[in-house]
Amino acid sequence: GAVVSQHPSRVICKSGTSVKIECRSLDFQATTMFWYRQFPKQSLMLMATSNEGSKATYEQGVEKDKFLINHASLTLSTLTVTSAHPEDSSFYICSAPSSGQGAWITEAFFGQGTRLTVV
Amino acid sequence: AQSVTQLDSHVSVSEGTPVLLRCNYSSSYSPSLFWYVQHPNKGLQLLLKYTSAATLVKGINGFEAEFKKSETSFHLTKPSAHMSDAAEYFCVVSDPSGGSYIPTFGRGTSLIVHP
């Protein structure tokens, strides 16, 4: 079946540095990618929706300059956490609709997640 | 607007006994409903989905769920729990409210399986 590959699975970085997280759709083209953040013992919070070739749509309260999203190709979307601080430590997960684009109607495929720890 | 409520934050069962994870939803449309499982520090895996076909949906690993419109419920069940079922389970609703099918996740239910 379709697979979304997310990398890295874990990253530890120093405060003030930037971290890039990649999500690739391995055997299908994903023109839409959803990015989620998950705090311990909590549900997934949608941060933004990226669309290939256009600007990402951010949810209310999510800093666009802090969380840079780039969807440069049909199989790759990236999330860059800029000038990371300890409060950015979290589990980040990407997801692509099974249709590859637009609506999340039938199901979505999730990446393995990235555990970010900022020290 | 759509919403989903997972009634229990934790469910504890003994291995070999039945599992019931409860989920209620609210939607102004005919929603799609999903159950996902998440093991520690892993992504989410689809267990099963309801998309307006049969109301009793069978999923992977022996799980099933029944869509009950009159009760606005989509509870997840399994006849006999296995140790490997211990994980976090999310109920998800998706409908065209707001002009797009952005899904709403429940808060999650942690399933604990005792030997």
Tab-separated table of C-alpha atoms in Angstrom:
chain	number	residue	atom	x	y	z
A	1	GLY	CA	0.000	0.000	0.000
A	2	ALA	CA	0.868	3.648	-0.113
A	3	VAL	CA	3.582	4.812	2.245
A	4	VAL	CA	4.564	8.159	3.638
A	5	SER	CA	8.152	8.190	4.820
A	6	GLN	CA	9.139	10.766	7.423
A	7	HIS	CA	12.707	11.577	8.374
A	8	PRO	CA	14.350	11.900	10.845
A	9	SER	CA	12.522	9.840	13.433
A	10	ARG	CA	14.363	11.542	16.282
A	11	VAL	CA	16.394	14.720	16.477
A	12	ILE	CA	18.017	16.589	19.311
A	13	CYS	CA	19.132	20.125	18.621
A	14	LYS	CA	20.456	23.104	20.492
A	15	SER	CA	18.259	26.055	21.253
A	16	GLY	CA	18.447	28.653	18.496
A	17	THR	CA	19.211	26.244	15.680
A	18	SER	CA	16.866	25.148	12.894
A	19	VAL	CA	15.644	21.648	12.165
A	20	LYS	CA	14.215	20.309	8.924
A	21	ILE	CA	11.753	17.425	8.822
A	22	GLU	CA	11.037	15.689	5.526
A	23	CYS	CA	8.000	13.762	4.408
A	24	ARG	CA	7.997	11.785	1.201
A	25	SER	CA	5.183	9.937	-0.511
A	26	LEU	CA	6.920	6.822	-1.762
A	27	ASP	CA	4.597	5.298	-4.333
A	28	PHE	CA	2.063	7.992	-5.007
A	29	GLN	CA	2.015	11.699	-5.696
A	30	ALA	CA	0.824	13.831	-2.819
A	31	THR	CA	-0.013	17.339	-3.852
A	32	THR	CA	-1.420	17.912	-0.367
A	33	MET	CA	0.325	17.182	2.921
A	34	PHE	CA	-0.982	17.830	6.411
A	35	TRP	CA	1.397	18.619	9.265
A	36	TYR	CA	0.439	17.824	12.835
A	37	ARG	CA	1.933	18.417	16.221
A	38	GLN	CA	1.287	16.092	19.124
A	39	PHE	CA	2.044	16.857	22.757
A	40	PRO	CA	2.521	13.997	25.232
A	41	LYS	CA	-0.687	12.133	25.995
A	42	GLN	CA	-2.661	14.447	23.728
A	43	SER	CA	-4.304	14.272	20.356
A	44	LEU	CA	-2.972	15.533	17.058
A	45	MET	CA	-3.221	19.241	16.396
A	46	LEU	CA	-3.275	20.325	12.765
A	47	MET	CA	-0.600	22.934	12.201
A	48	ALA	CA	-0.780	23.547	8.477
A	49	THR	CA	-1.705	22.155	5.104
A	50	SER	CA	0.882	22.266	2.363
A	51	ASN	CA	0.027	22.210	-1.320
A	52	GLU	CA	2.556	21.559	-4.029
A	53	GLY	CA	3.423	24.721	-5.891
A	54	SER	CA	1.599	27.121	-3.594
A	55	LYS	CA	1.859	28.608	-0.138
A	56	ALA	CA	0.926	26.525	2.851
A	57	THR	CA	-2.245	27.240	4.782
A	58	TYR	CA	-1.587	27.636	8.500
A	59	GLU	CA	-4.050	27.038	11.295
A	60	GLN	CA	-4.863	29.839	13.679
A	61	GLY	CA	-2.174	30.374	16.270
A	62	VAL	CA	0.608	28.676	14.306
A	63	GLU	CA	3.512	30.994	13.542
A	64	LYS	CA	4.287	30.967	9.836
A	65	ASP	CA	7.791	32.318	10.306
A	66	LYS	CA	8.524	29.772	12.977
A	67	PHE	CA	7.311	26.715	11.132
A	68	LEU	CA	8.333	26.999	7.503
A	69	ILE	CA	6.646	24.589	5.146
A	70	ASN	CA	7.832	23.888	1.641
A	71	HIS	CA	6.129	21.557	-0.820
A	72	ALA	CA	8.460	21.800	-3.749
A	73	SER	CA	7.603	18.568	-5.526
A	74	LEU	CA	4.799	16.060	-5.862
A	75	THR	CA	6.501	13.658	-3.488
A	76	LEU	CA	8.229	15.853	-0.918
A	77	SER	CA	7.032	18.260	1.740
A	78	THR	CA	9.297	19.705	4.424
A	79	LEU	CA	8.715	21.389	7.754
A	80	THR	CA	11.516	23.548	9.132
A	81	VAL	CA	11.397	24.609	12.751
A	82	THR	CA	13.406	27.820	12.794
A	83	SER	CA	15.293	29.125	15.817
A	84	ALA	CA	14.028	26.232	17.865
A	85	HIS	CA	13.399	26.613	21.581
A	86	PRO	CA	12.651	24.015	24.264
A	87	GLU	CA	8.915	24.735	24.016
A	88	ASP	CA	9.049	23.524	20.402
A	89	SER	CA	9.959	20.063	21.637
A	90	SER	CA	7.179	17.783	20.483
A	91	PHE	CA	6.195	14.942	18.176
A	92	TYR	CA	5.565	16.098	14.622
A	93	ILE	CA	3.637	13.954	12.136
A	94	CYS	CA	2.876	14.436	8.461
A	95	SER	CA	-0.041	12.950	6.592
A	96	ALA	CA	-1.173	12.732	2.985
A	97	PRO	CA	-4.702	11.946	1.771
A	98	SER	CA	-4.989	8.599	0.056
A	99	SER	CA	-6.209	10.399	-3.043
A	100	GLY	CA	-2.943	12.303	-3.076
A	101	GLN	CA	-4.570	15.668	-3.062
A	102	GLY	CA	-7.178	17.864	-1.495
A	103	ALA	CA	-9.874	16.295	0.576
A	104	TRP	CA	-9.231	13.808	3.354
A	105	ILE	CA	-12.280	11.794	2.454
A	106	THR	CA	-11.476	8.134	2.491
A	107	GLU	CA	-8.331	7.968	4.548
A	108	ALA	CA	-4.893	9.402	4.994
A	109	PHE	CA	-1.463	7.883	5.283
A	110	PHE	CA	0.750	9.000	8.104
A	111	GLY	CA	4.482	9.335	8.405
A	112	GLN	CA	6.287	7.640	11.264
A	113	GLY	CA	6.608	10.889	13.158
A	114	THR	CA	9.599	12.927	14.339
A	115	ARG	CA	10.444	13.331	18.001
A	116	LEU	CA	12.082	16.769	18.324
A	117	THR	CA	13.922	17.615	21.513
A	118	VAL	CA	15.387	21.094	21.870
A	119	VAL	CA	17.996	21.460	24.604
B	1	ALA	CA	-18.944	22.003	12.741
B	2	GLN	CA	-17.810	18.474	13.332
B	3	SER	CA	-16.581	17.094	16.627
B	4	VAL	CA	-15.621	13.782	18.130
B	5	THR	CA	-15.600	12.652	21.739
B	6	GLN	CA	-13.675	9.694	23.026
B	7	LEU	CA	-15.335	9.000	26.312
B	8	ASP	CA	-12.441	7.262	28.045
B	9	SER	CA	-8.876	8.495	28.307
B	10	HIS	CA	-7.740	5.052	29.511
B	11	VAL	CA	-9.190	1.561	29.163
B	12	SER	CA	-7.608	-1.337	31.012
B	13	VAL	CA	-8.370	-4.963	30.150
B	14	SER	CA	-6.883	-8.370	30.750
B	15	GLU	CA	-5.424	-10.338	27.897
B	16	GLY	CA	-8.091	-12.488	26.276
B	17	THR	CA	-11.020	-10.329	27.393
B	18	PRO	CA	-13.151	-8.097	25.148
B	19	VAL	CA	-12.177	-4.539	24.264
B	20	LEU	CA	-14.574	-1.615	23.937
B	21	LEU	CA	-13.319	1.862	23.055
B	22	ARG	CA	-16.101	4.410	22.855
B	23	CYS	CA	-16.456	7.222	20.353
B	24	ASN	CA	-19.297	9.671	19.777
B	25	TYR	CA	-19.367	12.191	16.983
B	26	SER	CA	-21.240	15.271	15.901
B	27	SER	CA	-21.678	16.233	12.267
B	28	SER	CA	-24.172	18.130	10.153
B	29	TYR	CA	-23.372	15.900	7.201
B	30	SER	CA	-22.935	12.224	6.525
B	31	PRO	CA	-19.454	11.897	7.943
B	32	SER	CA	-16.596	9.572	7.284
B	33	LEU	CA	-15.322	7.972	10.477
B	34	PHE	CA	-12.010	6.319	11.187
B	35	TRP	CA	-10.125	4.564	13.922
B	36	TYR	CA	-6.348	4.862	13.973
B	37	VAL	CA	-3.850	3.172	16.280
B	38	GLN	CA	-0.576	4.690	17.415
B	39	HIS	CA	2.181	2.775	19.130
B	40	PRO	CA	4.718	4.758	21.197
B	41	ASN	CA	6.780	7.179	19.123
B	42	LYS	CA	5.241	5.903	15.914
B	43	GLY	CA	2.963	7.301	13.270
B	44	LEU	CA	-0.697	6.399	12.962
B	45	GLN	CA	-1.983	3.240	11.337
B	46	LEU	CA	-5.513	2.918	9.975
B	47	LEU	CA	-7.530	0.217	11.746
B	48	LEU	CA	-10.804	0.684	9.912
B	49	LYS	CA	-13.053	3.265	8.306
B	50	TYR	CA	-16.715	3.981	7.678
B	51	THR	CA	-17.598	5.910	4.530
B	52	SER	CA	-21.371	5.421	4.158
B	53	ALA	CA	-21.290	1.792	3.130
B	54	ALA	CA	-21.952	-1.093	5.561
B	55	THR	CA	-22.558	0.119	9.102
B	56	LEU	CA	-20.570	-2.733	10.630
B	57	VAL	CA	-16.988	-2.265	9.603
B	58	LYS	CA	-14.287	-4.870	10.022
B	59	GLY	CA	-10.698	-3.789	10.296
B	60	ILE	CA	-7.279	-5.210	10.805
B	61	ASN	CA	-6.097	-7.278	13.781
B	62	GLY	CA	-9.617	-8.440	14.652
B	63	PHE	CA	-11.043	-4.997	15.371
B	64	GLU	CA	-14.455	-3.875	14.218
B	65	ALA	CA	-16.717	-0.882	14.709
B	66	GLU	CA	-20.391	-0.213	14.189
B	67	PHE	CA	-21.739	3.062	12.892
B	68	LYS	CA	-24.961	3.926	14.736
B	69	LYS	CA	-26.486	7.084	13.373
B	70	SER	CA	-29.288	7.180	15.954
B	71	GLU	CA	-26.720	7.165	18.742
B	72	THR	CA	-24.075	9.170	16.836
B	73	SER	CA	-21.578	6.537	17.897
B	74	PHE	CA	-18.745	4.599	16.308
B	75	HIS	CA	-17.424	2.372	19.079
B	76	LEU	CA	-14.410	0.144	18.479
B	77	THR	CA	-14.508	-3.460	19.688
B	78	LYS	CA	-12.412	-6.584	19.680
B	79	PRO	CA	-13.534	-9.942	21.108
B	80	SER	CA	-10.230	-10.854	22.711
B	81	ALA	CA	-7.420	-8.483	23.636
B	82	HIS	CA	-3.806	-9.290	22.896
B	83	MET	CA	-0.776	-7.807	24.599
B	84	SER	CA	0.267	-6.263	21.290
B	85	ASP	CA	-2.977	-4.251	21.221
B	86	ALA	CA	-1.664	-1.958	23.953
B	87	ALA	CA	-1.437	1.434	22.254
B	88	GLU	CA	-3.172	4.768	21.792
B	89	TYR	CA	-6.355	4.747	19.713
B	90	PHE	CA	-7.810	7.752	17.936
B	91	CYS	CA	-11.319	8.176	16.602
B	92	VAL	CA	-11.459	10.601	13.684
B	93	VAL	CA	-14.383	12.289	11.924
B	94	SER	CA	-14.241	13.961	8.551
B	95	ASP	CA	-17.009	15.840	6.773
B	96	PRO	CA	-17.261	18.714	4.286
B	97	SER	CA	-18.003	21.353	6.922
B	98	GLY	CA	-16.161	24.550	6.233
B	99	GLY	CA	-15.826	23.580	2.594
B	100	SER	CA	-13.134	20.986	3.086
B	101	TYR	CA	-12.681	17.574	4.583
B	102	ILE	CA	-10.234	18.534	7.307
B	103	PRO	CA	-10.458	15.749	9.878
B	104	THR	CA	-11.041	16.202	13.579
B	105	PHE	CA	-9.235	13.885	15.961
B	106	GLY	CA	-10.534	12.656	19.275
B	107	ARG	CA	-8.292	13.120	22.293
B	108	GLY	CA	-7.278	9.469	22.185
B	109	THR	CA	-7.835	6.433	24.386
B	110	SER	CA	-4.921	4.591	25.873
B	111	LEU	CA	-5.538	0.836	25.866
B	112	ILE	CA	-3.706	-1.036	28.600
B	113	VAL	CA	-3.603	-4.821	28.396
B	114	HIS	CA	-2.681	-6.820	31.490
B	115	PRO	CA	-1.270	-10.334	31.240
